PDB file of C-alpha atoms in Angstrom:
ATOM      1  CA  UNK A 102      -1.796 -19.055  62.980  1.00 48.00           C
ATOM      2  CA  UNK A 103      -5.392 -19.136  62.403  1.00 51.00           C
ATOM      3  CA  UNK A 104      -7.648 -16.670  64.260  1.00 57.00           C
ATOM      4  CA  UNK A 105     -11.186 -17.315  64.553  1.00 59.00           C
ATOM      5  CA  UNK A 106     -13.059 -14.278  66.276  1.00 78.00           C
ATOM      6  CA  UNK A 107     -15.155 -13.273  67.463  1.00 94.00           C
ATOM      7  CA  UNK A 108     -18.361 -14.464  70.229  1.00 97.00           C
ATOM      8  CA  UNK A 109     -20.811 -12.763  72.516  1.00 98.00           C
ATOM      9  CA  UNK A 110     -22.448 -14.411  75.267  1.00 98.00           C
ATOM     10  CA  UNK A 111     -25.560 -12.680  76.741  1.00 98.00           C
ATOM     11  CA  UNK A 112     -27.942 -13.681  79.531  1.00 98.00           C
ATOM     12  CA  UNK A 113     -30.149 -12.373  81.992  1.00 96.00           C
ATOM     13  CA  UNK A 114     -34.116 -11.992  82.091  1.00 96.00           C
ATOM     14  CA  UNK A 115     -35.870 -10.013  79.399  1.00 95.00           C
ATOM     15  CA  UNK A 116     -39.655  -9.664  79.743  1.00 94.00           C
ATOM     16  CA  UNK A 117     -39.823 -11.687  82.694  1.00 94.00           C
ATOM     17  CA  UNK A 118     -38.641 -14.585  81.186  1.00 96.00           C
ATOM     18  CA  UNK A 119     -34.690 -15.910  81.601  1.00 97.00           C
ATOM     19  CA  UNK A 120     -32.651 -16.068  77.763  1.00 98.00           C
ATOM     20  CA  UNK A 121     -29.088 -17.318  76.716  1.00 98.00           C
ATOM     21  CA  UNK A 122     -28.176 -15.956  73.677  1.00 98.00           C
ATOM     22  CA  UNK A 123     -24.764 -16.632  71.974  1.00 98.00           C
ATOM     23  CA  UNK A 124     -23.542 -15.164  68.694  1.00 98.00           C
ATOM     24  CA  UNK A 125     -20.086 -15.268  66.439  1.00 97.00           C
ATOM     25  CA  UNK A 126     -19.103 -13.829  63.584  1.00 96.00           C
ATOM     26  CA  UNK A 127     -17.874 -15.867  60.602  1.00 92.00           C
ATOM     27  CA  UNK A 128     -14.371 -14.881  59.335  1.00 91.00           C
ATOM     28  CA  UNK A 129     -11.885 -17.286  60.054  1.00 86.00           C
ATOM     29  CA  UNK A 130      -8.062 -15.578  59.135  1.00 84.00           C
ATOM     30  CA  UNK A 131      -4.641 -16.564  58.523  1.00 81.00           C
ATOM     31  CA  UNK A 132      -2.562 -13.855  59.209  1.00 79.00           C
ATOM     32  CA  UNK A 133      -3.533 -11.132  57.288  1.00 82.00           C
ATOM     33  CA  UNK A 134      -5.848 -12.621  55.029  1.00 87.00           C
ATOM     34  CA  UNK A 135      -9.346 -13.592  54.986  1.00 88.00           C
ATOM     35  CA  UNK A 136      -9.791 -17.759  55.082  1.00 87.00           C
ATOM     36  CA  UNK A 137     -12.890 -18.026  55.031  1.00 90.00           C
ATOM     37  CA  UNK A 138     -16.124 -15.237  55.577  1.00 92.00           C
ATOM     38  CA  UNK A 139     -18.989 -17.687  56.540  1.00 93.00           C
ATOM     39  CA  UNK A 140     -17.762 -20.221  59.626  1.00 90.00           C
ATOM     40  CA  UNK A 141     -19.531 -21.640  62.096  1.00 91.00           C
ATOM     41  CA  UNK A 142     -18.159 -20.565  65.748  1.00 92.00           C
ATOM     42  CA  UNK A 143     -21.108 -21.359  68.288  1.00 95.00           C
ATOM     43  CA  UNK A 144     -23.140 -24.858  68.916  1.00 94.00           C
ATOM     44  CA  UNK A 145     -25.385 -26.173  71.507  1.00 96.00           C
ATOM     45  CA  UNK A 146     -23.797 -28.697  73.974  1.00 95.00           C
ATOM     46  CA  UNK A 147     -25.490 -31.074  76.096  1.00 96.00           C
ATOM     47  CA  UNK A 148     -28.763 -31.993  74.192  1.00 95.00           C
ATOM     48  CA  UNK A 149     -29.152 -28.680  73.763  1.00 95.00           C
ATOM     49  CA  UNK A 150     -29.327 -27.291  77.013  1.00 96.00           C
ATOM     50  CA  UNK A 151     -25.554 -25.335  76.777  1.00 97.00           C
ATOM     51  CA  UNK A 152     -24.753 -22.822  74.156  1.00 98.00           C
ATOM     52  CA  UNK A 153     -20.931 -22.471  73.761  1.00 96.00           C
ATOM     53  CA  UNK A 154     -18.356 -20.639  71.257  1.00 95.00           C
ATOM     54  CA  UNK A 155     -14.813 -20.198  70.445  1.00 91.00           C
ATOM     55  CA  UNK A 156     -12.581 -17.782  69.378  1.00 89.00           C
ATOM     56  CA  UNK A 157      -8.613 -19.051  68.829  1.00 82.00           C
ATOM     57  CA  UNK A 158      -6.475 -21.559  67.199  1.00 78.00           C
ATOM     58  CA  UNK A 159      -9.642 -23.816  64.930  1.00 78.00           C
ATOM     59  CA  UNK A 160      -7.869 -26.882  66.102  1.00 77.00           C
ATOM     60  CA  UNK A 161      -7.191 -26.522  69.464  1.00 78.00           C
ATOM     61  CA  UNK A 162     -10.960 -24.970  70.119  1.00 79.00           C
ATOM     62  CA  UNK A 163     -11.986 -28.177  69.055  1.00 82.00           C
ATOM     63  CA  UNK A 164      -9.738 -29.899  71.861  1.00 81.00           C
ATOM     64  CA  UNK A 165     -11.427 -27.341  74.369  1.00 80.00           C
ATOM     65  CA  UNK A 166     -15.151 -28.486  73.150  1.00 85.00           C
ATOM     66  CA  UNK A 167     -14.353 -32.253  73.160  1.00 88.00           C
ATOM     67  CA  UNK A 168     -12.674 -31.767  76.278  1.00 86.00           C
ATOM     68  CA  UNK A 169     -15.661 -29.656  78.020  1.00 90.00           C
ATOM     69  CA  UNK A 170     -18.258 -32.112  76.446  1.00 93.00           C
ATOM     70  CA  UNK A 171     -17.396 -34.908  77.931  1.00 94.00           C
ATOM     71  CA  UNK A 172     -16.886 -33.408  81.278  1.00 94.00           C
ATOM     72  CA  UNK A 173     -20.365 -31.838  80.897  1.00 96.00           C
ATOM     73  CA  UNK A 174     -21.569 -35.478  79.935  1.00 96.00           C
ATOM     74  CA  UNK A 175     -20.115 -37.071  83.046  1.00 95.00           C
ATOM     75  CA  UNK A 176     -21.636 -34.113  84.855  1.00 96.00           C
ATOM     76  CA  UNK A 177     -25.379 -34.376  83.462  1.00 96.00           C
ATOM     77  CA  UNK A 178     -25.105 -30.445  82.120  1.00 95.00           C
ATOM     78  CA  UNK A 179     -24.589 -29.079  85.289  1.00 97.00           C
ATOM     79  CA  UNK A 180     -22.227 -26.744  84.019  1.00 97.00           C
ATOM     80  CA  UNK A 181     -20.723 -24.912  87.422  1.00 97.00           C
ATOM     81  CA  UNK A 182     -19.545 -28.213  88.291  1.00 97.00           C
ATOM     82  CA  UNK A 183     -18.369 -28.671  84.859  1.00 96.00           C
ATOM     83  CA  UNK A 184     -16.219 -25.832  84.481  1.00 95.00           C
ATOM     84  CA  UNK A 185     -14.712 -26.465  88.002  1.00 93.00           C
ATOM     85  CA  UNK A 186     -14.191 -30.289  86.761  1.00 92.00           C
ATOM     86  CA  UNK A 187     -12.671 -28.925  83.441  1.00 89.00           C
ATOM     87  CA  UNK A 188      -9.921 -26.805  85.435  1.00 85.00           C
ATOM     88  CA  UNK A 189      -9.102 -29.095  87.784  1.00 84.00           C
ATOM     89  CA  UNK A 190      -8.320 -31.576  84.654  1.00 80.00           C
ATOM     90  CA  UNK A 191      -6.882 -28.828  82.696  1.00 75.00           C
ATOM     91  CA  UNK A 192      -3.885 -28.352  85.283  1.00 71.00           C
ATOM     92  CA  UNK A 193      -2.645 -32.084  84.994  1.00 73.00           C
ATOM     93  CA  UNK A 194      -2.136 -32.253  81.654  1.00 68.00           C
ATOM     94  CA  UNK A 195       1.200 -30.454  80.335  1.00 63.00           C
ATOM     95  CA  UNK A 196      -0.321 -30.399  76.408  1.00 62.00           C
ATOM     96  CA  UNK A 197      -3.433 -28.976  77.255  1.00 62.00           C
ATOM     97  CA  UNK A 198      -2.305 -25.806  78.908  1.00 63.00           C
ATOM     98  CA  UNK A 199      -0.677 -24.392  75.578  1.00 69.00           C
ATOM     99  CA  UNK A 200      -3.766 -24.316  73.751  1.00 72.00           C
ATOM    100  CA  UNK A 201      -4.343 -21.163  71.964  1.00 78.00           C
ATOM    101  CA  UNK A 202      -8.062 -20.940  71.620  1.00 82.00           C
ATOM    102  CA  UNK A 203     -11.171 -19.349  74.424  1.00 88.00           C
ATOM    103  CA  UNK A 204     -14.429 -20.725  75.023  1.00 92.00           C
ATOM    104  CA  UNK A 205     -17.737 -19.400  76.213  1.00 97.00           C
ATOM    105  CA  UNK A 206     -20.077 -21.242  77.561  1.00 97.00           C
ATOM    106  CA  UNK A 207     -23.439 -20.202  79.120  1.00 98.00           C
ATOM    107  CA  UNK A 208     -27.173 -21.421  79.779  1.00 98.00           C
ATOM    108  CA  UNK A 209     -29.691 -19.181  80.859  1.00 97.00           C
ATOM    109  CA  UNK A 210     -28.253 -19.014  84.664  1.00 97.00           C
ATOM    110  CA  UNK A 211     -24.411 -19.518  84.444  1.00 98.00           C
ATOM    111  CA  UNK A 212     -22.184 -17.431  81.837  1.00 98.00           C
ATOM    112  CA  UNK A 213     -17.717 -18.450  82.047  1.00 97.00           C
ATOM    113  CA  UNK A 214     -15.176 -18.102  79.426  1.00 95.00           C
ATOM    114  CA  UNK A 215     -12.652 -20.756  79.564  1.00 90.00           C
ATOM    115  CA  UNK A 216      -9.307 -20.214  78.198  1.00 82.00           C
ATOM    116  CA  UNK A 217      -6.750 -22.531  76.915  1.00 73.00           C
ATOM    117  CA  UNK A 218      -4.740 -22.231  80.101  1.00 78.00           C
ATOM    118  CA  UNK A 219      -7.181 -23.625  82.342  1.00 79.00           C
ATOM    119  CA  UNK A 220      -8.793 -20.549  83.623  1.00 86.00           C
ATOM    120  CA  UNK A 221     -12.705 -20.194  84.162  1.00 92.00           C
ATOM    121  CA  UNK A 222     -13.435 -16.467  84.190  1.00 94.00           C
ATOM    122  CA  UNK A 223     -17.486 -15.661  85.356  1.00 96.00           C
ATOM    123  CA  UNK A 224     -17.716 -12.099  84.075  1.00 95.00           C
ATOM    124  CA  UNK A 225     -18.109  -9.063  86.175  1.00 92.00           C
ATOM    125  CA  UNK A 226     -21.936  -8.661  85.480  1.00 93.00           C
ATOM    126  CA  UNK A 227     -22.330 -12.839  85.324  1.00 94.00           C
ATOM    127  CA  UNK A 228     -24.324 -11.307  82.401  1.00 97.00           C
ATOM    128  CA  UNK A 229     -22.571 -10.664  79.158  1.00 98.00           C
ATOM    129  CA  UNK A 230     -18.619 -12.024  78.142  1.00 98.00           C
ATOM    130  CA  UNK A 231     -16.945 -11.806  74.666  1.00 97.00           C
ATOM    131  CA  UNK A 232     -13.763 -13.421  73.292  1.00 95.00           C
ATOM    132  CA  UNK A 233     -11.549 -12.672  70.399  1.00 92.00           C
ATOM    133  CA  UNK A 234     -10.369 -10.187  68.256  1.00 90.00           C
ATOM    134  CA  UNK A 235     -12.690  -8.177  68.170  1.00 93.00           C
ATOM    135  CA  UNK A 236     -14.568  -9.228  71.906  1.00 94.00           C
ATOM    136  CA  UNK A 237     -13.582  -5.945  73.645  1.00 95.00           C
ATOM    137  CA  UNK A 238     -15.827  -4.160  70.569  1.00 96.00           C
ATOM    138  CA  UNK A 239     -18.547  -6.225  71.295  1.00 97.00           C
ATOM    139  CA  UNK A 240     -18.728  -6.131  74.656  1.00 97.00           C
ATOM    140  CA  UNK A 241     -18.582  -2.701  74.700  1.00 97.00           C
ATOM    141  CA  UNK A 242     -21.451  -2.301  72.559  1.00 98.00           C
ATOM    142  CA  UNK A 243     -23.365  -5.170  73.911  1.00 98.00           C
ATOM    143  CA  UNK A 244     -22.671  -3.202  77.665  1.00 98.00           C
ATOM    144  CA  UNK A 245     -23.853  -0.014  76.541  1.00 98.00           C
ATOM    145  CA  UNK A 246     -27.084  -1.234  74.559  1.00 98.00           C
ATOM    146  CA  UNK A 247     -28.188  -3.563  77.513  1.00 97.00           C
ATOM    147  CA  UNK A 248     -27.858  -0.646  79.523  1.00 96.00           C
ATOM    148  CA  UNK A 249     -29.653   2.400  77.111  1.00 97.00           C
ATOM    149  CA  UNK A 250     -31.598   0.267  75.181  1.00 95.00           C
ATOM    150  CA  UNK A 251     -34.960  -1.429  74.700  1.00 95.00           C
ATOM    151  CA  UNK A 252     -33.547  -3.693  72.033  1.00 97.00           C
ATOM    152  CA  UNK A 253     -34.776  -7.387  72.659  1.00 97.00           C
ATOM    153  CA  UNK A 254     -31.691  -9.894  73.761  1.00 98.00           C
ATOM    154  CA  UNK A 255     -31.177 -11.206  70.527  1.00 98.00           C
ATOM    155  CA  UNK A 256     -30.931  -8.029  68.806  1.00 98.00           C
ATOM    156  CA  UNK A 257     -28.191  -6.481  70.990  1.00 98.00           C
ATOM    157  CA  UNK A 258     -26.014  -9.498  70.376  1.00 98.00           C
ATOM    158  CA  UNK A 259     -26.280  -9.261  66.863  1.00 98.00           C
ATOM    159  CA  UNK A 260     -26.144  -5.382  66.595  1.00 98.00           C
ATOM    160  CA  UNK A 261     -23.279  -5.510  68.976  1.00 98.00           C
ATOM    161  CA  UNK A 262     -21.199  -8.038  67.033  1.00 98.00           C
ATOM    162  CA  UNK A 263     -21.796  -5.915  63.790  1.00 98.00           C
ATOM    163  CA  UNK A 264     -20.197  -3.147  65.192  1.00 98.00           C
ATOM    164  CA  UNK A 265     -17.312  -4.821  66.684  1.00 97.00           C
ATOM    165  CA  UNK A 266     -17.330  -6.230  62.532  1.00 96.00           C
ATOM    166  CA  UNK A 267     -17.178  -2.865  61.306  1.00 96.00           C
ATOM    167  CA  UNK A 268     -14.461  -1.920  63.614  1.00 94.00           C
ATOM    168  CA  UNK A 269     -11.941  -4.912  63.729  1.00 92.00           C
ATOM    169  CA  UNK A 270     -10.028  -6.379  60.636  1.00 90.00           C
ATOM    170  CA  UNK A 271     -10.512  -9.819  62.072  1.00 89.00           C
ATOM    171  CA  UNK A 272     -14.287  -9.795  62.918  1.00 92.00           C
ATOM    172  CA  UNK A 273     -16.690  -9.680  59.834  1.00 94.00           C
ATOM    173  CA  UNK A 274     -20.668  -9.105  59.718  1.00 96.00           C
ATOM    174  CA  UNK A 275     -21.917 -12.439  58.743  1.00 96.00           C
ATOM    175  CA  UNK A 276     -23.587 -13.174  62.118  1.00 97.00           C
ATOM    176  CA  UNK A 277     -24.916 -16.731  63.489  1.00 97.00           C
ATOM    177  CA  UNK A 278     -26.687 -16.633  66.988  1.00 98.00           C
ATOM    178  CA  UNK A 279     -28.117 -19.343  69.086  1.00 98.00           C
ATOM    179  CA  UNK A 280     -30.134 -19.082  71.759  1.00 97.00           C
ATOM    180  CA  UNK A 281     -32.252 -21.258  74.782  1.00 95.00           C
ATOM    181  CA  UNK A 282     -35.495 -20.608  74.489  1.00 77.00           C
TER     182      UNK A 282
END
């Protein structure tokens, strides 16, 4: 199986103004080797107003974007009604729920992770979610440096996903972030 890993979302308000930031690492394995160091995980969705990542099965995280897209399409990027819409569709089709690949997407008020078994998870802190191998690393860091830290947005995702790269076999450090400006 392929495993593509891993993403940080981060949002909130920095400086008075609101950000969305997301980042992903570029290793993409197959089983215990290294397919490919320099992948692209994270895009913008919805004219650019969505940023969104997966970690998973390459093939089935594309089902999960085209699948989201077009339900954020039909729902003019509002995106709480979209991930509502997207689980509600999820459950009626048999196929779909197998799908071993995790999405997150957020814009600078809204952050979910949606799985391939239909669930929408908003995160504890509606603030900061990871996926993947190596997501509980980056979270962790990206936690503890939003909270101790004077780092700007951007820097805590990417410091956070280099750590969780230095720690897990399945992350590496060649970072790509996006974020709403």
């Amino acid at each position: 199986m392929f495993e593509a890993t891993t993403i940080l979302g981060y949002r909130g308000e920095f400086e008075g103004k609101k950000f969305a930031i997301i980042g992903g690492d570029g290793q993409v394995s197959f089983g215990n080797c290294v397919l490919k160091a320099n992948a692209t995980k994270i895009r913008t969705l919805y004219h650019g107003q969505i940023l969104s990542g997966f970690a998973g099965s390459t093939a089935d995280a594309f089902c999960l974007f085209d699948m989201f897209e077009r339900i954020l399409d039909g729902r003019k990027g509002d995106l709480v009604r979209s991930v509502l819409e997207f689980s509600k569709e999820w459950r009626k089709d048999k196929y779909l729920r197998k799908l071993e690949a995790m999405m997150i997407v957020l814009n600078k008020d809204f952050i979910y992770i949606l799985s391939g078994t239909g669930d929408v998870v908003e995160p504890e802190d509606s603030k900061i979610a990871a996926i993947g191998s190596g997501g509980n690393y980056a979270l962790s860091s990206a936690r503890a440096l939003d909270k101790f830290s004077s780092l700007a947005p951007k820097n805590i995702v990417e410091e956070s996903l280099k750590i969780a790269g230095e720690i897990c076999i399945y992350t590496n450090t060649n970072i790509k972030t996006l974020e709403l400006e």
